[in-house]
Each structure stands twice: as C-alpha cells, then as structure tokens.
Short mmCIF file of C-alpha atoms and ligand atoms in Angstrom, two decimals:
data_model
loop_
_atom_site.label_atom_id
_atom_site.label_comp_id
_atom_site.label_asym_id
_atom_site.label_seq_id
_atom_site.Cartn_x
_atom_site.Cartn_y
_atom_site.Cartn_z
CA MET A 1 -0.23 -0.29 0.37
CA GLU A 2 2.73 2.27 1.05
CA PHE A 3 4.56 1.99 -2.24
CA VAL A 4 1.08 2.26 -4.46
CA LEU A 5 0.80 5.22 -2.71
CA ILE A 6 4.64 6.52 -3.32
CA ALA A 7 4.08 5.70 -7.17
CA LEU A 8 0.93 7.63 -7.41
CA VAL A 9 2.50 10.63 -6.45
CA SER A 10 5.71 10.36 -7.54
CA ILE A 11 3.43 10.34 -10.91
CA ALA A 12 1.58 13.34 -9.95
CA GLY A 13 4.98 15.08 -8.92
CA LEU A 14 5.93 14.33 -12.66
CA LEU A 15 2.60 15.45 -14.22
CA MET A 16 2.70 18.70 -11.83
CA GLY A 17 6.21 18.93 -13.06
CA SER A 18 5.10 18.61 -16.47
CA PHE A 19 3.09 22.49 -16.56
CA PHE A 20 5.39 23.68 -14.35
CA ASN A 21 7.44 23.68 -17.45
CA VAL A 22 3.96 24.84 -19.57
CA CYS A 23 4.09 27.69 -16.95
CA ILE A 24 7.82 29.08 -16.56
CA TYR A 25 8.04 29.39 -20.17
CA ARG A 26 4.68 30.49 -20.80
CA VAL A 27 4.23 32.88 -17.88
CA PRO A 28 6.63 35.46 -18.41
CA ARG A 29 6.03 36.02 -22.28
CA ASP A 30 2.20 36.63 -20.62
CA GLN A 31 0.96 34.17 -22.71
CA SER A 32 -2.13 31.91 -21.35
CA ILE A 33 -1.10 28.18 -19.79
CA VAL A 34 -3.61 26.78 -21.28
CA LYS A 35 -3.91 27.43 -24.48
CA PRO A 36 -2.98 26.65 -26.83
CA ALA A 37 -1.60 23.38 -27.05
CA SER A 38 2.08 22.35 -26.32
CA ARG A 39 4.44 23.13 -29.97
CA CYS A 40 7.84 22.76 -30.46
CA THR A 41 9.70 25.50 -29.20
CA SER A 42 11.78 25.50 -32.67
CA CYS A 43 9.88 23.60 -35.37
CA GLY A 44 6.23 24.78 -33.97
CA THR A 45 4.70 21.39 -34.61
CA ARG A 46 1.97 20.04 -32.26
CA LEU A 47 2.77 17.63 -30.25
CA ALA A 48 1.29 14.47 -29.32
CA TRP A 49 0.84 13.26 -25.81
CA ARG A 50 3.50 10.44 -26.86
CA ASP A 51 5.84 14.06 -27.38
CA LEU A 52 4.62 15.44 -23.64
CA MET A 53 4.84 12.03 -20.78
CA PRO A 54 7.02 13.40 -18.75
CA VAL A 55 10.65 12.12 -18.40
CA ILE A 56 10.10 9.32 -20.73
CA SER A 57 9.48 11.41 -23.85
CA TRP A 58 12.66 13.30 -24.16
CA VAL A 59 14.91 10.02 -23.18
CA SER A 60 13.15 7.70 -25.47
CA LEU A 61 13.49 10.53 -28.45
CA GLY A 62 16.70 11.04 -27.15
CA GLY A 63 16.81 14.53 -25.71
CA LYS A 64 15.58 15.69 -29.18
CA CYS A 65 12.46 16.72 -31.04
CA ARG A 66 10.57 13.53 -32.94
CA TYR A 67 9.73 16.11 -35.59
CA CYS A 68 12.79 18.77 -36.33
CA LYS A 69 15.81 17.09 -34.67
CA SER A 70 16.60 19.88 -33.17
CA PRO A 71 17.42 19.91 -29.75
CA ILE A 72 15.53 20.10 -26.18
CA SER A 73 16.31 20.82 -23.07
CA TYR A 74 17.38 18.63 -20.52
CA ARG A 75 15.83 21.37 -17.57
CA TYR A 76 12.64 20.47 -18.84
CA THR A 77 12.84 17.56 -17.55
CA LEU A 78 15.19 17.95 -14.68
CA VAL A 79 11.85 20.30 -13.48
CA GLU A 80 9.73 16.98 -13.64
CA LEU A 81 12.44 14.91 -11.72
CA LEU A 82 12.75 17.91 -9.02
CA THR A 83 9.18 18.01 -8.54
CA GLY A 84 8.63 14.30 -8.87
CA LEU A 85 10.88 13.86 -5.86
CA ILE A 86 9.92 16.92 -4.08
CA PHE A 87 6.41 15.36 -3.90
CA VAL A 88 7.72 12.34 -2.44
CA VAL A 89 10.25 13.68 0.35
CA LEU A 90 7.00 15.28 1.52
CA TYR A 91 4.72 12.75 1.58
CA LEU A 92 7.04 10.55 3.23
CA LYS A 93 7.97 13.31 5.83
CA PHE A 94 3.94 14.41 6.24
CA GLY A 95 2.02 11.43 4.31
CA ILE A 96 -1.77 12.82 3.40
CA SER A 97 -2.94 15.24 5.03
CA GLY A 98 -3.29 18.81 5.23
CA SER A 99 0.64 19.69 5.43
CA PHE A 100 0.78 17.56 2.30
CA LEU A 101 -1.34 19.63 0.26
CA THR A 102 0.21 22.89 2.03
CA TYR A 103 3.72 22.42 1.03
CA ALA A 104 3.09 21.18 -2.24
CA ILE A 105 1.16 23.68 -3.30
CA LEU A 106 4.26 25.99 -1.56
CA CYS A 107 6.96 24.11 -3.50
CA SER A 108 4.99 24.24 -6.41
CA ILE A 109 5.54 27.26 -6.46
CA LEU A 110 8.62 27.98 -5.48
CA ILE A 111 9.75 25.53 -8.19
CA ILE A 112 7.71 27.93 -11.14
CA ALA A 113 9.69 30.98 -8.90
CA THR A 114 13.27 29.63 -9.21
CA LEU A 115 13.61 29.01 -13.22
CA ILE A 116 11.72 32.23 -14.14
CA ASP A 117 13.67 34.21 -11.98
CA LEU A 118 16.71 32.08 -13.73
CA ASP A 119 15.89 32.85 -16.96
CA PHE A 120 13.72 36.68 -16.66
CA GLN A 121 15.73 38.26 -13.22
CA ILE A 122 11.98 38.85 -12.09
CA ILE A 123 9.42 37.40 -9.90
CA PRO A 124 5.90 37.57 -11.42
CA ASP A 125 3.50 39.19 -9.43
CA GLY A 126 0.09 37.01 -10.67
CA LEU A 127 2.57 34.02 -9.46
CA VAL A 128 2.40 35.43 -6.10
CA LEU A 129 -0.72 36.22 -6.18
CA THR A 130 -1.56 32.67 -6.46
CA GLY A 131 0.38 31.27 -4.32
CA ALA A 132 -0.87 34.10 -2.21
CA ILE A 133 -4.59 32.69 -3.16
CA PHE A 134 -4.24 29.04 -2.41
CA ALA A 135 -2.74 29.59 1.10
CA LEU A 136 -5.77 31.93 1.52
CA LEU A 137 -7.30 29.08 0.84
CA LEU A 138 -5.96 26.11 2.57
CA ILE A 139 -6.20 28.65 5.90
CA PRO A 140 -10.79 28.81 6.09
CA ALA A 141 -10.69 24.83 5.29
CA GLY A 142 -8.13 24.56 8.75
CA LEU A 143 -5.52 22.41 6.75
CA SER A 144 -2.92 24.77 7.29
CA VAL A 145 -1.36 27.39 9.95
CA HIS A 146 -3.70 29.25 12.12
CA TRP A 147 -4.94 32.78 10.38
CA LYS A 148 -3.33 34.92 13.10
CA ASP A 149 0.41 32.66 12.03
CA ALA A 150 0.12 33.01 8.62
CA LEU A 151 -0.43 36.83 8.96
CA LEU A 152 2.25 36.96 11.54
CA GLY A 153 4.05 34.97 8.80
CA MET A 154 3.52 37.66 6.05
CA LEU A 155 4.28 40.91 8.13
CA ALA A 156 7.62 38.96 9.45
CA GLY A 157 8.64 37.59 5.73
CA GLY A 158 7.62 40.47 3.64
CA GLY A 159 8.48 43.39 6.87
CA THR A 160 12.49 41.97 7.07
CA PHE A 161 13.37 42.27 3.24
CA LEU A 162 11.69 45.29 2.38
CA LEU A 163 13.22 46.46 5.55
CA ILE A 164 16.35 45.39 4.16
CA ALA A 165 15.97 46.79 0.53
CA LEU A 166 15.15 50.15 2.59
CA LEU A 167 18.76 49.82 4.19
CA SER A 168 20.43 48.76 1.81
CA SER A 169 18.99 51.74 -0.57
CA TRP A 170 19.89 54.31 1.92
CA ILE A 171 22.92 53.02 3.15
CA LEU A 172 24.52 51.26 0.02
CA LYS A 173 23.16 52.83 -2.49
CA LYS A 174 22.00 50.06 -4.48
CA GLU A 175 18.95 48.00 -4.84
CA GLY A 176 19.95 44.98 -1.93
CA MET A 177 16.01 43.06 -2.28
CA GLY A 178 14.59 43.54 -5.32
CA GLY A 179 10.13 43.85 -4.74
CA GLY A 180 9.29 40.41 -6.51
CA ASP A 181 11.32 38.99 -3.42
CA ILE A 182 9.62 40.57 -0.88
CA LYS A 183 6.01 39.67 -2.29
CA LEU A 184 7.57 35.70 -2.13
CA MET A 185 8.57 35.84 0.41
CA GLY A 186 5.02 37.82 2.72
CA MET A 187 3.29 35.49 0.16
CA ILE A 188 5.42 32.39 1.98
CA GLY A 189 4.77 33.89 5.23
CA LEU A 190 0.77 33.28 4.70
CA PHE A 191 2.00 29.47 3.92
CA ILE A 192 4.30 28.55 6.61
CA GLY A 193 3.96 31.39 9.91
CA TRP A 194 5.83 33.69 11.28
CA LYS A 195 8.24 30.57 13.31
CA LEU A 196 9.10 29.19 9.67
CA THR A 197 9.73 32.18 7.61
CA ALA A 198 11.95 33.81 10.04
CA LEU A 199 14.50 30.59 9.64
CA SER A 200 13.95 30.52 6.22
CA ILE A 201 15.30 34.08 5.90
CA LEU A 202 17.51 33.38 7.54
CA LEU A 203 18.70 30.41 5.43
CA SER A 204 18.00 32.28 2.58
CA ILE A 205 20.29 34.27 3.59
CA TYR A 206 23.35 32.39 4.47
CA ALA A 207 22.15 30.13 1.04
CA GLY A 208 23.03 32.93 -0.77
CA GLY A 209 26.33 34.33 0.95
CA ILE A 210 27.76 30.87 0.40
CA ILE A 211 26.84 30.41 -3.36
CA GLY A 212 27.42 34.20 -3.95
CA GLY A 213 30.46 33.96 -1.70
CA LEU A 214 31.92 30.83 -3.58
CA LEU A 215 30.51 32.52 -7.76
CA MET A 216 33.03 34.87 -7.01
CA LEU A 217 35.92 33.07 -5.85
CA LEU A 218 35.15 31.36 -8.94
CA ARG A 219 35.08 34.28 -10.97
CA LYS A 220 31.99 33.50 -12.54
CA LYS A 221 30.97 37.03 -10.85
CA LYS A 222 31.71 40.18 -9.72
CA ARG A 223 30.99 41.75 -7.27
CA GLY A 224 28.42 43.82 -6.82
CA ASP A 225 26.76 41.92 -9.79
CA ALA A 226 23.12 40.64 -9.87
CA ILE A 227 22.29 37.49 -8.32
CA PRO A 228 18.77 36.66 -8.60
CA TYR A 229 17.88 35.81 -5.12
CA GLY A 230 14.74 33.91 -5.75
CA PRO A 231 16.34 30.87 -5.85
CA PHE A 232 17.73 31.32 -2.34
CA ILE A 233 14.70 32.16 -0.81
CA ALA A 234 13.16 29.14 -2.37
CA ALA A 235 16.44 27.13 -1.42
CA GLY A 236 15.32 27.80 2.66
CA THR A 237 12.10 28.30 2.73
CA VAL A 238 12.07 24.03 1.52
CA ILE A 239 15.23 23.19 4.10
CA ALA A 240 12.54 24.96 6.73
CA ILE A 241 9.55 23.17 5.38
CA LEU A 242 10.81 19.72 6.18
CA TYR A 243 13.75 20.60 9.09
CA GLY A 244 12.74 24.11 10.41
CA ASN A 245 11.01 22.87 13.39
CA ASP A 246 14.12 19.82 14.82
CA LEU A 247 16.20 22.97 14.26
CA ILE A 248 14.02 25.18 16.30
CA GLN A 249 13.70 22.77 18.87
CA TRP A 250 17.53 22.23 18.37
CA TYR A 251 18.74 26.07 19.08
CA ILE A 252 16.27 25.69 22.02
CA LEU A 253 17.29 22.89 23.89
CA THR A 254 20.85 23.43 23.71
CA PHE A 255 20.95 27.55 23.60
CA LEU A 256 18.37 28.32 25.66
ZN1 ZN B 1 10.69 20.53 -34.04
#
C-alpha cells in the first residue's frame, strides 16, 4: 500500500512538473498557460501526448524533437524529476495530510518562481498572487497554519525583506532586494507562519552568502553583480519546511 502511494505521488509530481515547465516558459512571456496546446519551440509542430510524457518522452527521443530533431533542453526533464522528488519527500515526511497539501502547493510555486527568476530575473506578480490565493483558501479549510500565524508570517517575511531593501538603498545606495523577492517572502509567510518564515529568511541569507561567495571565488560573478535571490528563498524555505521544527527545537534546547 505504501509503495502504491509513493508511486502515485511521484507520478503526480512528474505530471505537475511537466505543467510547471509550461508555466515557466509562458508566464514571463505573458502567454496563456491553458491554450494553445504545446508546440515544439523550434519547428512549431503541435506535440502529441507521446511527445509530452514526463521524462519518458525526452529519454526515448534522445533529447531531440521527434519532427525537426532540434535538441530539447534537459532542463524540462530536470524540473519534472525535481517536482516528483519534492512531492515524494513531502509525502514521506507528512503523509497524506493538510501539511502535505499546503507544502506541495507552496513548493510548486517556488519551483516555478526559481526557474523564472533564473531566466528573467523577475518573479511575476501573478504567480505570487496565485500562491497567496491558495494559502488563503487553505487556512479557513483548517489545512494550514492558523490565520493569525499566517498574517504574522506574511508581515515578518515581507517586512524583513522590505527593511533590508530600504536599508540597502539608503546606506549602500543600491537595490539589495527586489520587489519580487519581498512579495514572494510575504506570500511564503502566509503558508508557513512566522517561526518557519524567520528560519527560512536566515537560511536564504546563509545560502545566498555561501553561493555568492563561491561564484565570486570561481570568478563567475564580480562583486556588485546581480544574482537572482529567488532560488535562495526557495531553497531556504524547502529546508525550513522539512527540518525547521527540528532545527528550532535543537536551537532552544542548546542555547536557551
Ligand atoms: Zn521540432
């Protein structure tokens, strides 16, 4: 039974990942995510279901379009696998529960936001708004955090980043935090409440510092180059969701 559920959850994750690829491509280009049907971005041939099966199609076609043979980025497959993996990990941690549903929706938004931020250095308002609407539906259904905790989470998340943005523009005279990041962090707070939000902010700052430092060390980036911050917010939030309560517990026992 357990095995069947894991298989179902991973298939759901792969299919959702395939849909997220459509969102990642179309949302920043202001195209509908429903219509028209998927086409090859090179030759424009309308793709059939057998061209669109997550992972399987890409592998069986050798990473090339069936019709024009242009290469198809491995990234589509990677997004599908990542979504499947995150769904399974969430299921193993939370079972089929309100937490699973809440976090699966939040992680879905974060996967889409991360890839769009990497491509275009923006986090679309529509995406953040969609997440916020989902959060506001989950709260009265009793599937997520209490509404007071959600509200505090939104204020803590958005407020902290807004403060960082204001301070860095006053003191450093440069944009330290984009508007998209501020809104994204506020939306995350609505999903996870203020404690995990605080942890997620800390983790994202650590991750950003470490990866940013590495990129400078490897001379991929210079001091002052813009690095999209959305991926670090997403990574910090996923870690906070999976290990946050353990980390907070450990911190209290060790230091307080
Ligand atoms: Zn083609």
